[in-house]
Amino acid sequence: MSYTAKVLERAIKNNPNEPEFHQAVTEILTTLAPYADSRPQYEKAGILERLVEPERVIMFRVPWVDDNGMTRVNKGYRVQFSSVIGPYKGGLRFHPSVSLSIIKFLGFEQIFKNSLTGQPIGGGKGGSDFDPKGKSDREVMAFCQSFMTELCRHIGADTDVPAGDIGVGAREIGFLYGQYRRLANTVGGVLTGKGLSYGGSLVRTEATGYGLVYLMDEMLRRHNKTFEGKTVVISGSGNVAIYAAQKAGELGAKVVALSDSGGYIYDAEGIDLDAVKEIKEVNRARIGQYTNYRPNAVYTKGSGIWNIKCDIALPCATQNELSESDAEALVKNGCIAVGEGANMPSTLEATEVFLRNKVLFAPGKAANAGGVATSALEMSQNSMRMAWPFEEVDRKLKEIMVNIYNNIDEAAKEAGQEDNFVVGANIAGFKKVAEAMLAQGVV
Ligand code: NDP
Ligand code: 2IT
């Protein structure tokens, strides 16, 4: 049995009941196989065995009191996966579906994503099964303060730097940061995605969506195509989806659909983003309300967004939201490019469909790296006690995304698999991490 196959078999056996983690490890190890199996130094140094085992897993109780005076308890997690190239870095997810498996898959992906940014950041992820939906601001604050009361012992600007993810935005980061500052008696870059009035970076809010479109734009151009005049379907209607839609629109595309976990909206004339921002960012309401703003738009309950005909699809909601049959529907309708704004939105089977049909496919760890890359720019600004202007951060973000494209393109070509950006991203991300591990010995 090959080295990668052995490690994969063991990782699955040793981590039962973690389907999302198995999926992420399978995706990485099967695509890395030709590269890693032909380099015996990796097996001798146990590089892959060490990579699939987090450096540290922290699980904790999060008790808090709701508005009725009742005590509630949630699970808290922080998985510190790899600090070999920098402090653990990755978001916090608050969603009822959160489990150890989901946090481990996200933390594992984050190692390679963060390596691809070219910045000195390791991989980590955390979160809770707490659901911020329908909670009052006071309840969210009480939860965040309790969560941070435990988390604060494990993080630090040079140790582990959490940020946002699903269900964790500006409001939650504010409450988390306030409690950290109080407990640790320290200010600075311990969290990213902070408000602009207390050390946040311009462009961080927009960064993941903008970065996704910058990377897709570069990929399209290198294939003699552009966003101009293209019809785009984007799933989700949260932070990533909104700013991907904004940038795609700026580049001349027409975004016709967005969704949330309840259903999707279709607006043939192009989505009115001001309406979406008011619904989601101001009112924290459901996307179905869009038809109150644009009566000609159609709201459909359930999944099914991938049946809408489009040139470019940008899944920006959650893992495994795009199945094999969804991928087949997109291909049948003439979709030429897919960029993953979310983490692992396409199932393994869906990814195969895209690759087999020569759809330009950008995997999440490359395509959505602009968020964490801008978080690293926030860390740099915090260390220097400076704040760069919007244009400067935006220019750096664009440069980083173009560099990522160049690196994954080159790695795919070197592997003899031109235009397979799954292989390209996995090899390019892995290479730097493996080199750092070899240099630092068995730790
Ligand atoms: P938000 O919480 O802002 O928005 C999430 C969106 O996805 C909402 O529209 C939500 O709908 C939908 N969604 C979430 N869970 C599900 C589900 N189980 N089924 C269907 N729809 C769902 O999160 P973000 O926009 O920040 O994150 C979106 C994706 O992007 C995630 O995969 C995240 O890991 C990834 N990502 C985020 C980055 C960032 O900087 N924020 C960086 C890189 C990747 P509803 O409101 O109904 O729950
Ligand atoms: O998945 C991700 O890369 C994020 N949620 C952003 C992490 C970060 O540290 O900015």
Short mmCIF file of N, CA and C in Angstrom, two decimals, residues 231 233 254 256-258 264-271 290-291 294 296-300 308-309:
data_model
loop_
_atom_site.label_atom_id
_atom_site.label_comp_id
_atom_site.label_asym_id
_atom_site.label_seq_id
_atom_site.Cartn_x
_atom_site.Cartn_y
_atom_site.Cartn_z
N THR A 231 -23.55 35.76 -16.65
CA THR A 231 -24.59 35.54 -15.65
C THR A 231 -24.01 34.70 -14.52
N VAL A 233 -24.49 32.92 -10.59
CA VAL A 233 -25.34 32.46 -9.49
C VAL A 233 -24.47 32.27 -8.25
N LYS A 254 -23.69 39.93 -14.26
CA LYS A 254 -25.03 40.09 -13.70
C LYS A 254 -25.30 38.93 -12.74
N VAL A 256 -27.75 36.88 -10.63
CA VAL A 256 -29.21 36.72 -10.72
C VAL A 256 -29.82 35.95 -9.54
N ALA A 257 -28.97 35.33 -8.69
CA ALA A 257 -29.55 34.54 -7.59
C ALA A 257 -28.68 34.54 -6.35
N LEU A 258 -29.34 34.49 -5.20
CA LEU A 258 -28.68 34.33 -3.89
C LEU A 258 -29.60 33.42 -3.06
N TYR A 264 -34.12 30.22 -2.12
CA TYR A 264 -33.30 31.11 -2.96
C TYR A 264 -34.17 32.11 -3.72
N ILE A 265 -33.54 33.25 -4.03
CA ILE A 265 -34.23 34.28 -4.82
C ILE A 265 -33.63 34.31 -6.21
N TYR A 266 -34.49 34.57 -7.21
CA TYR A 266 -34.04 34.73 -8.59
C TYR A 266 -34.57 36.06 -9.08
N ASP A 267 -33.66 36.91 -9.54
CA ASP A 267 -34.03 38.22 -10.07
C ASP A 267 -33.38 38.35 -11.44
N ALA A 268 -34.18 38.16 -12.49
CA ALA A 268 -33.66 38.12 -13.87
C ALA A 268 -32.95 39.41 -14.25
N GLU A 269 -33.36 40.52 -13.62
CA GLU A 269 -32.74 41.81 -13.98
C GLU A 269 -31.42 42.05 -13.23
N GLY A 270 -31.08 41.17 -12.33
CA GLY A 270 -29.86 41.36 -11.54
C GLY A 270 -30.23 41.76 -10.13
N ILE A 271 -29.56 41.11 -9.16
CA ILE A 271 -29.90 41.32 -7.74
C ILE A 271 -29.60 42.76 -7.31
N TYR A 290 -36.76 39.56 0.10
CA TYR A 290 -36.29 40.32 -1.08
C TYR A 290 -37.45 40.67 -2.01
N THR A 291 -38.45 39.80 -2.08
CA THR A 291 -39.56 40.06 -3.01
C THR A 291 -40.39 41.27 -2.56
N ARG A 294 -38.36 43.88 -4.48
CA ARG A 294 -38.38 43.71 -5.95
C ARG A 294 -39.48 42.70 -6.31
N ASN A 296 -40.84 41.71 -8.92
CA ASN A 296 -40.67 40.80 -10.07
C ASN A 296 -39.75 39.63 -9.77
N ALA A 297 -39.04 39.68 -8.66
CA ALA A 297 -38.14 38.57 -8.30
C ALA A 297 -38.97 37.40 -7.79
N VAL A 298 -38.38 36.21 -7.87
CA VAL A 298 -39.09 35.00 -7.44
C VAL A 298 -38.35 34.36 -6.27
N TYR A 299 -39.07 34.00 -5.22
CA TYR A 299 -38.47 33.27 -4.10
C TYR A 299 -38.95 31.82 -4.15
N THR A 300 -38.01 30.89 -4.08
CA THR A 300 -38.36 29.46 -4.09
C THR A 300 -37.80 28.83 -2.82
N ILE A 308 -30.47 26.88 -11.77
CA ILE A 308 -30.61 28.13 -12.53
C ILE A 308 -29.47 28.21 -13.55
N LYS A 309 -29.81 28.54 -14.76
CA LYS A 309 -28.81 28.60 -15.83
C LYS A 309 -27.83 29.76 -15.56
#
